[in-house]
mmCIF file of C-alpha atoms in Angstrom:
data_model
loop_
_atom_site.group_PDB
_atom_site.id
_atom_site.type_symbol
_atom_site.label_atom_id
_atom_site.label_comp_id
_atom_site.label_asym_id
_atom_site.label_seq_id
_atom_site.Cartn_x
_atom_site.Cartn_y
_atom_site.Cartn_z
ATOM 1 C CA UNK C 78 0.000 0.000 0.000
ATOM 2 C CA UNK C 79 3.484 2.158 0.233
ATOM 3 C CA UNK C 80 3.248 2.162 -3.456
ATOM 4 C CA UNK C 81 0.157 3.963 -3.941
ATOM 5 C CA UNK C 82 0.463 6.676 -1.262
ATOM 6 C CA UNK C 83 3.874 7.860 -3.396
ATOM 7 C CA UNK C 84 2.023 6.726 -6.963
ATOM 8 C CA UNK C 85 -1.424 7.530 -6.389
ATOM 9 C CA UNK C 86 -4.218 5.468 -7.437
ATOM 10 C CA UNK C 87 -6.377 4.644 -10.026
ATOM 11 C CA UNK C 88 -8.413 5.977 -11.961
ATOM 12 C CA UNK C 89 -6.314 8.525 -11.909
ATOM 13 C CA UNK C 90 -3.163 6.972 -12.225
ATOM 14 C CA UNK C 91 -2.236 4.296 -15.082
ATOM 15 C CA UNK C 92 -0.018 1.965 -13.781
ATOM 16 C CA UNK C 93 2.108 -0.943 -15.572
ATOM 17 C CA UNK C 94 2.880 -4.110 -13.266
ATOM 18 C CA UNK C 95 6.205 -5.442 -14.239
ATOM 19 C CA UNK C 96 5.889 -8.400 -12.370
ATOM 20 C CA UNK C 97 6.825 -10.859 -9.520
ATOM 21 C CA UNK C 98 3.556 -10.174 -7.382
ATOM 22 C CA UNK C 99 4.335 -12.975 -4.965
ATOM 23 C CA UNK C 100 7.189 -15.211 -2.730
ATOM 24 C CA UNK C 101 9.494 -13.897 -0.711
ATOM 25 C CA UNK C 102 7.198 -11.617 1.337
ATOM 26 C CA UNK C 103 4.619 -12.787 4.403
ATOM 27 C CA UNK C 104 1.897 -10.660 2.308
ATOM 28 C CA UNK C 105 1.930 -12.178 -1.281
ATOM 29 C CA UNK C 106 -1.486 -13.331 -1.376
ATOM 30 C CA UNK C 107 -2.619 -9.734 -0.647
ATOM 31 C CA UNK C 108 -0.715 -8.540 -2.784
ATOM 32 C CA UNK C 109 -1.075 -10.381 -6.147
ATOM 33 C CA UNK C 110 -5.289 -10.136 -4.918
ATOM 34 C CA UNK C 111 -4.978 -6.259 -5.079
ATOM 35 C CA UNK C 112 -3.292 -6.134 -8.074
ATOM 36 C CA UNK C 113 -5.771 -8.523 -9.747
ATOM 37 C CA UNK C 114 -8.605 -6.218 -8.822
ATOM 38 C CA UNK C 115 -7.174 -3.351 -9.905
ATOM 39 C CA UNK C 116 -7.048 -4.833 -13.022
ATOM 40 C CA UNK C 117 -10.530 -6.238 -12.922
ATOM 41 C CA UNK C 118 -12.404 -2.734 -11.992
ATOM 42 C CA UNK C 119 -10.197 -0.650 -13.631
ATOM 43 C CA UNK C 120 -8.812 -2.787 -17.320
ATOM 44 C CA UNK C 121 -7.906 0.049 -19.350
ATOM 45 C CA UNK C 122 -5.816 2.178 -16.312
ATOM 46 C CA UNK C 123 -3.926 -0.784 -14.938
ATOM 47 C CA UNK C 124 -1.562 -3.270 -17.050
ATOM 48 C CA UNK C 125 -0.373 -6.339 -15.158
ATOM 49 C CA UNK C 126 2.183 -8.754 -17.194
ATOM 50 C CA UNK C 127 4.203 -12.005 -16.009
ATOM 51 C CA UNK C 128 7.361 -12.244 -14.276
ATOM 52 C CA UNK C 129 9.221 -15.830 -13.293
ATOM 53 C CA UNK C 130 7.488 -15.868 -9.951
ATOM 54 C CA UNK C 131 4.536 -15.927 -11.815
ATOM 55 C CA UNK C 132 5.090 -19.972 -12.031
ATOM 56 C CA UNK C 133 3.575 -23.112 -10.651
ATOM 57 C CA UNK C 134 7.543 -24.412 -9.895
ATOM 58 C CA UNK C 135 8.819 -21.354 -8.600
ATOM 59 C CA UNK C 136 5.936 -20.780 -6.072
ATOM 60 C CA UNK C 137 6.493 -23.546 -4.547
ATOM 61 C CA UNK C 138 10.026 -23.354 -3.363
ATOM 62 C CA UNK C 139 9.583 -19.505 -2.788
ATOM 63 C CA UNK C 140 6.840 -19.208 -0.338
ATOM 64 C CA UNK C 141 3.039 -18.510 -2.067
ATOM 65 C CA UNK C 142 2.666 -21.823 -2.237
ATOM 66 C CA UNK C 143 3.065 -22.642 1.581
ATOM 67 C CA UNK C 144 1.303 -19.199 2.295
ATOM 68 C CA UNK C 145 -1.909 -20.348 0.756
ATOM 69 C CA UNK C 146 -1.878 -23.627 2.457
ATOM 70 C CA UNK C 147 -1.380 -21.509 5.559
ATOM 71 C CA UNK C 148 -3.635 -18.955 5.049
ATOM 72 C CA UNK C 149 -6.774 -20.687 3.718
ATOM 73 C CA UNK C 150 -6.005 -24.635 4.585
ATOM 74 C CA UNK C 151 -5.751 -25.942 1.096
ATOM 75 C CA UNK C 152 -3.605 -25.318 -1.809
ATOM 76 C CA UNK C 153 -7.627 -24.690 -3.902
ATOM 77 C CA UNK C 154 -6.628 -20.512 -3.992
ATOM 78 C CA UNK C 155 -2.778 -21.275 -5.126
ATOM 79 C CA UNK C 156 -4.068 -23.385 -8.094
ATOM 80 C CA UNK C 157 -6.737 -21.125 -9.174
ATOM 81 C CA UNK C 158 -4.208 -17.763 -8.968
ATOM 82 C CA UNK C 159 -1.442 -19.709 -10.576
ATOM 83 C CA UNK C 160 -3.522 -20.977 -13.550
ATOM 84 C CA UNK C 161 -4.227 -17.334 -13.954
ATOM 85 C CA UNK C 162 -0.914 -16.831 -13.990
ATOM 86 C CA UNK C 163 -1.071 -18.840 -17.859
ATOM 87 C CA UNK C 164 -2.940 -16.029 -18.985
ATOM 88 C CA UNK C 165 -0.658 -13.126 -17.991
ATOM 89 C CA UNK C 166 0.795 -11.335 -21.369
ATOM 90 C CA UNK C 167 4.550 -11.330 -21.332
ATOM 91 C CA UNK C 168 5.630 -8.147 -22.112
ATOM 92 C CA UNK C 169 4.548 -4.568 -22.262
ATOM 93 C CA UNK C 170 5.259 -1.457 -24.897
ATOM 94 C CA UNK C 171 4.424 2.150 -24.291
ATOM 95 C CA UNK C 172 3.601 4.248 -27.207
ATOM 96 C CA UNK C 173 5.586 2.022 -29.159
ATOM 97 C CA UNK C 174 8.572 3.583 -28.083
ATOM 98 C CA UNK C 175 9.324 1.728 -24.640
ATOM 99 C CA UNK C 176 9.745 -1.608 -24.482
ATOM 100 C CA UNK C 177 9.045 -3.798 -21.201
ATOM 101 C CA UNK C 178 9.505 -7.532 -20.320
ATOM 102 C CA UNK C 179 9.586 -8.449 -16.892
ATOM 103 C CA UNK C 180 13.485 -9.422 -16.920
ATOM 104 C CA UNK C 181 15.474 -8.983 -20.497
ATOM 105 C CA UNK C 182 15.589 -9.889 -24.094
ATOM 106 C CA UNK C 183 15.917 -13.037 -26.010
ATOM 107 C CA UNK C 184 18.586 -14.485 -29.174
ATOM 108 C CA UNK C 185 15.145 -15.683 -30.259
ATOM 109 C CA UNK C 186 13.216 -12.366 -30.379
ATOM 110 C CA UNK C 187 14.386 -9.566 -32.962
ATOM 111 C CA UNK C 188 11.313 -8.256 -33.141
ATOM 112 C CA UNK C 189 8.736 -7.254 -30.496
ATOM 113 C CA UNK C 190 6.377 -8.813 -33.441
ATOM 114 C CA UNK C 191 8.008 -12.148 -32.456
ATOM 115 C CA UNK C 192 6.511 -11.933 -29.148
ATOM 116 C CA UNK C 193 3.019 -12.232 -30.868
ATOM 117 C CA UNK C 194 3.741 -15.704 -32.224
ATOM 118 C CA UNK C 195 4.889 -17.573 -29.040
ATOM 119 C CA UNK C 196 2.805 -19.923 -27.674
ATOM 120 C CA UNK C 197 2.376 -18.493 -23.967
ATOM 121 C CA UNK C 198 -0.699 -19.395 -22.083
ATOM 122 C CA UNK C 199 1.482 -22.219 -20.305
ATOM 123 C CA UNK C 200 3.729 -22.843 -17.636
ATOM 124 C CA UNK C 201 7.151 -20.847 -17.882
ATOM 125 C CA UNK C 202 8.813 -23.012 -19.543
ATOM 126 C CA UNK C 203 12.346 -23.810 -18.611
ATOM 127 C CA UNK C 204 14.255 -22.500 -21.938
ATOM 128 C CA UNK C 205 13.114 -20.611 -24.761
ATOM 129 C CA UNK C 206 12.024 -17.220 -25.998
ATOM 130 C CA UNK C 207 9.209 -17.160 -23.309
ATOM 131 C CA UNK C 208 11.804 -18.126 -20.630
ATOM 132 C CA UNK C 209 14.298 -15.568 -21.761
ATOM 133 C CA UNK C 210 12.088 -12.592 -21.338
ATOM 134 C CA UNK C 211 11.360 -13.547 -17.885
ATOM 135 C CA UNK C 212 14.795 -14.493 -16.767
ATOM 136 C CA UNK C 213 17.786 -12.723 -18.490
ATOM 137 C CA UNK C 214 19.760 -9.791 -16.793
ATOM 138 C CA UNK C 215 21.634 -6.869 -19.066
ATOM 139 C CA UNK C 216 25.433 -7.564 -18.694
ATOM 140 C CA UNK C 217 28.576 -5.284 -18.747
ATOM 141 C CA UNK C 218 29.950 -8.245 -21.473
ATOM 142 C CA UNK C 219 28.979 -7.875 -24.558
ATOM 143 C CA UNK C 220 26.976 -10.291 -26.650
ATOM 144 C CA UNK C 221 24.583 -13.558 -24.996
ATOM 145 C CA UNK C 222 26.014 -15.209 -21.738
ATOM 146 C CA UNK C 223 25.274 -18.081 -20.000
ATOM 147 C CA UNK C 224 23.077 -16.613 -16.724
ATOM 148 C CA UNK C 225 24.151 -17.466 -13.415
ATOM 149 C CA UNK C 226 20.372 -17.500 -12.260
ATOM 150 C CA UNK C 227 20.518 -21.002 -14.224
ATOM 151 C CA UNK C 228 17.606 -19.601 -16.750
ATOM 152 C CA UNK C 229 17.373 -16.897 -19.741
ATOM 153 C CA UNK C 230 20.861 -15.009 -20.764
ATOM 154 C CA UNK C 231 22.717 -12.147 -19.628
ATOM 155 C CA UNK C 232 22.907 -9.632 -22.894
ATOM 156 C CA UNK C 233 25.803 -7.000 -23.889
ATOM 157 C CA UNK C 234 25.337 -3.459 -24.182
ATOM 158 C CA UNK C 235 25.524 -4.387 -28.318
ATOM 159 C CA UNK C 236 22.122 -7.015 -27.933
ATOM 160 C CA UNK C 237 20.374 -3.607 -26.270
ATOM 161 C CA UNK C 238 21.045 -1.088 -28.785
ATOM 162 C CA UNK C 239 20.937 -3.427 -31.396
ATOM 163 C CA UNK C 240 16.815 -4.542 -30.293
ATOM 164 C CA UNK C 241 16.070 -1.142 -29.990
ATOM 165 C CA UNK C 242 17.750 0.101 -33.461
ATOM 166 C CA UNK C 243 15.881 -2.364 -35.011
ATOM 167 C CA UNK C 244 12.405 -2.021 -32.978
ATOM 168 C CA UNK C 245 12.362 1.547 -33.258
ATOM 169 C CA UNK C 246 12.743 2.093 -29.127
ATOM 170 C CA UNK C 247 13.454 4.950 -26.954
ATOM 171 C CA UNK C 248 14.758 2.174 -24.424
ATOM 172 C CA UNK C 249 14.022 -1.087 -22.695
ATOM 173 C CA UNK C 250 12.242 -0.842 -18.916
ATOM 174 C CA UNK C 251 12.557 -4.192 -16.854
ATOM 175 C CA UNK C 252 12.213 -5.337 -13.288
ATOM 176 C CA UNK C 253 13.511 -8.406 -11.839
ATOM 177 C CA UNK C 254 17.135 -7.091 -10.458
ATOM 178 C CA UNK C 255 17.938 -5.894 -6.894
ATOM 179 C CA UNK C 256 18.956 -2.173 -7.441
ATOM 180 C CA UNK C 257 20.252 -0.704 -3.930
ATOM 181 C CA UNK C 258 18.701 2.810 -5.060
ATOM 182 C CA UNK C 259 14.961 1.055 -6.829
ATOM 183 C CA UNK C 260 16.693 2.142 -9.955
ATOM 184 C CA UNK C 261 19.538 1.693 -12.125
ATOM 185 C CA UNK C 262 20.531 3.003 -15.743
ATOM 186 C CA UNK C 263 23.136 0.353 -17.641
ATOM 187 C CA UNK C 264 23.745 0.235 -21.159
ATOM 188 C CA UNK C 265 24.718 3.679 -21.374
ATOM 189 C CA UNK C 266 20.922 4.969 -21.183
ATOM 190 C CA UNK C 267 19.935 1.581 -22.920
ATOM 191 C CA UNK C 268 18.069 -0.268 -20.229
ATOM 192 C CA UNK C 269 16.595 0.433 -16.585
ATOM 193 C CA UNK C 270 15.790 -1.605 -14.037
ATOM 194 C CA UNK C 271 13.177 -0.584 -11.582
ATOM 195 C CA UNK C 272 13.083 -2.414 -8.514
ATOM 196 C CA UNK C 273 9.753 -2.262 -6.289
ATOM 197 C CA UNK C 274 10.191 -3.642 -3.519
ATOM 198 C CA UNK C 275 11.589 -2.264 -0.230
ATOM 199 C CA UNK C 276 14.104 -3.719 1.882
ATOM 200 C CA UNK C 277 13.913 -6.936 -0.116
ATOM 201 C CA UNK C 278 13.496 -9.779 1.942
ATOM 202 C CA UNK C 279 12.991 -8.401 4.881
ATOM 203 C CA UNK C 280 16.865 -7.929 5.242
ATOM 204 C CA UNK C 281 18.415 -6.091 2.027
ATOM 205 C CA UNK C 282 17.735 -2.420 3.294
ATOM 206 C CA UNK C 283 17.356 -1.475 -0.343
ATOM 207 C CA UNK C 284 15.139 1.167 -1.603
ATOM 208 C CA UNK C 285 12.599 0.821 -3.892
ATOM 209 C CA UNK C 286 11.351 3.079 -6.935
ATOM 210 C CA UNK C 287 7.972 4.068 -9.223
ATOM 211 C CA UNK C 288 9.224 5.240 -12.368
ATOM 212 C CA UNK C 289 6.457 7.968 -13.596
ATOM 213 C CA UNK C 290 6.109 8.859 -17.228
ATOM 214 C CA UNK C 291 4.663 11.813 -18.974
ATOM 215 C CA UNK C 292 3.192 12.108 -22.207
ATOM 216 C CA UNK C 293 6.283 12.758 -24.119
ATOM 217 C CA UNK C 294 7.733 9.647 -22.180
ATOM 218 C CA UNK C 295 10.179 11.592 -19.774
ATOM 219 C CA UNK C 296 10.907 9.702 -17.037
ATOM 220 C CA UNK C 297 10.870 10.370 -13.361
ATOM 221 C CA UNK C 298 11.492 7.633 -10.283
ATOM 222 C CA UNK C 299 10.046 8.268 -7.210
ATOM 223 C CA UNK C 300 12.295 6.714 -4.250
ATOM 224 C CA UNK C 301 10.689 5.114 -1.215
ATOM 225 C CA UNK C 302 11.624 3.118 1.845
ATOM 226 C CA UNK C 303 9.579 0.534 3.659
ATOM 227 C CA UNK C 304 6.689 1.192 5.286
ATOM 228 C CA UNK C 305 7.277 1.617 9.271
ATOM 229 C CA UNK C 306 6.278 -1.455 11.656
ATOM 230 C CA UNK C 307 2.412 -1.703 12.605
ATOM 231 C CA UNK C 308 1.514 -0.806 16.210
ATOM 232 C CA UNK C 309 3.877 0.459 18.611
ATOM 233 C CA UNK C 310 6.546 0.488 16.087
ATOM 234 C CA UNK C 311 8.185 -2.880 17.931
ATOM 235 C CA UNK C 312 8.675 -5.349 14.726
ATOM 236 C CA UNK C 313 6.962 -8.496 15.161
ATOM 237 C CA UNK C 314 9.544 -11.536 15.369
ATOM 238 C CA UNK C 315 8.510 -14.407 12.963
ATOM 239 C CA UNK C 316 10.742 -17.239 12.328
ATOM 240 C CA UNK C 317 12.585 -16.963 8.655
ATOM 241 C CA UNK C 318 11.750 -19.239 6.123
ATOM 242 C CA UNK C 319 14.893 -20.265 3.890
ATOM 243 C CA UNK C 320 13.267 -19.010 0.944
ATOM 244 C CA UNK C 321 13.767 -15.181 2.433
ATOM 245 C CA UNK C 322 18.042 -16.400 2.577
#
């Protein structure tokens, strides 16, 4: 709810979702709930697209999974959200001029017209086009690298201007990376990651950014921190699941 006290709300704000609505939080069932009905009362102000915790695997080693069992006493709510999840689009453009996938590009995808022809109301898969745009990371190496995350690619500063040469971009807007600030330009103005979530994990003391756009697509990030403790302002101590480690 941090977000929209610093963003506003809609109606009368338009907001693109990169992404990663659940795991690694104590609150991802509210979360991904409130985004979903933003999107249902409001479909033409909000845009909601996939990111690799949008996944039937991933949730279950990274915490919605065991929240849902915990929260409602049978996995029925994780099932029905994550099946959802099939139906997410994969990538957003604004004005045809800013391109924005959840996590990176693809050697598959030249073309944001590619995107069009994958086959994508499925489970991520684990390699491929679909994967890539969910998983890869911008790189200082040029060229395609093998990721450490074990999925997608890392891509050069060359693979960024090269996409957006040949898509006619301004630049490329992803999520999906830890940014101490919420934001980060690399690529020499090429790509920006914008980064959410607050103190990620309960334990990274990050901050987290909105990135607000005008109508001639200048760019602006709004900075935030976490929101303070409930109550008394004395945290409450829960016991740490591995996933938040």
């Amino acid at each position: 709810m941090e977000l929209f006290k610093i963003a506003g709300t809609a109606p009368g704000t338009n907001f693109l979702f990169l992404g990663d609505y659940v795991d690694r939080g104590y609150y991802s069932v509210e979360t991904v709930q409130i985004v979903l009905a933003l999107k249902v009362r409001y479909p033409k102000r909000v845009t909601i697209i996939r990111g690799n915790h949008e996944s039937r695997q991933i949730t279950q080693v990274y915490g919605f999974y065991d929240e849902c069992l915990r929260k409602y006493g049978t996995a029925n709510v994780w099932k029905m959200i994550t099946d959802l999840f099939d139906f997410l689009p994969i990538a957003a453009i604004v004005d045809n001029q800013l391109f924005c996938p959840h996590a990176g590009l693809s050697p598959g995808l030249n073309t944001i017209s590619n995107i069009d022809q994958l086959s994508r109301f499925e489970e991520v898969p684990h390699e491929g086009p679909m994967c890539d745009l969910l998983w890869s990371d911008p790189d200082e190496r040029p060229g395609w690298g093998i990721s450490p995350r074990g999925a997608g690619y890392t891509f050069g500063q060359d693979v960024s201007e090269q996409f957006i040469h040949t898509n006619g971009l301004k630049f490329i807007m992803r999520a999906h990376q830890l940014v101490s600030d919420g934001y980060c330009w690399v690529h020499e103005g090429s790509v920006v990651t914008v980064f959410s979530a607050p103190n990620y994990c309960y334990r990274c003391g990050n901050l987290a950014a909105i990135c607000e756009i005008d109508e001639n697509l200048n760019c602006k990030f709004l900075q935030f921190e976490h929101a303070p403790p409930r109550g008394s302002g004395t945290e409450v101590k829960r016991m740490v699941p591995d996933y938040f480690l």
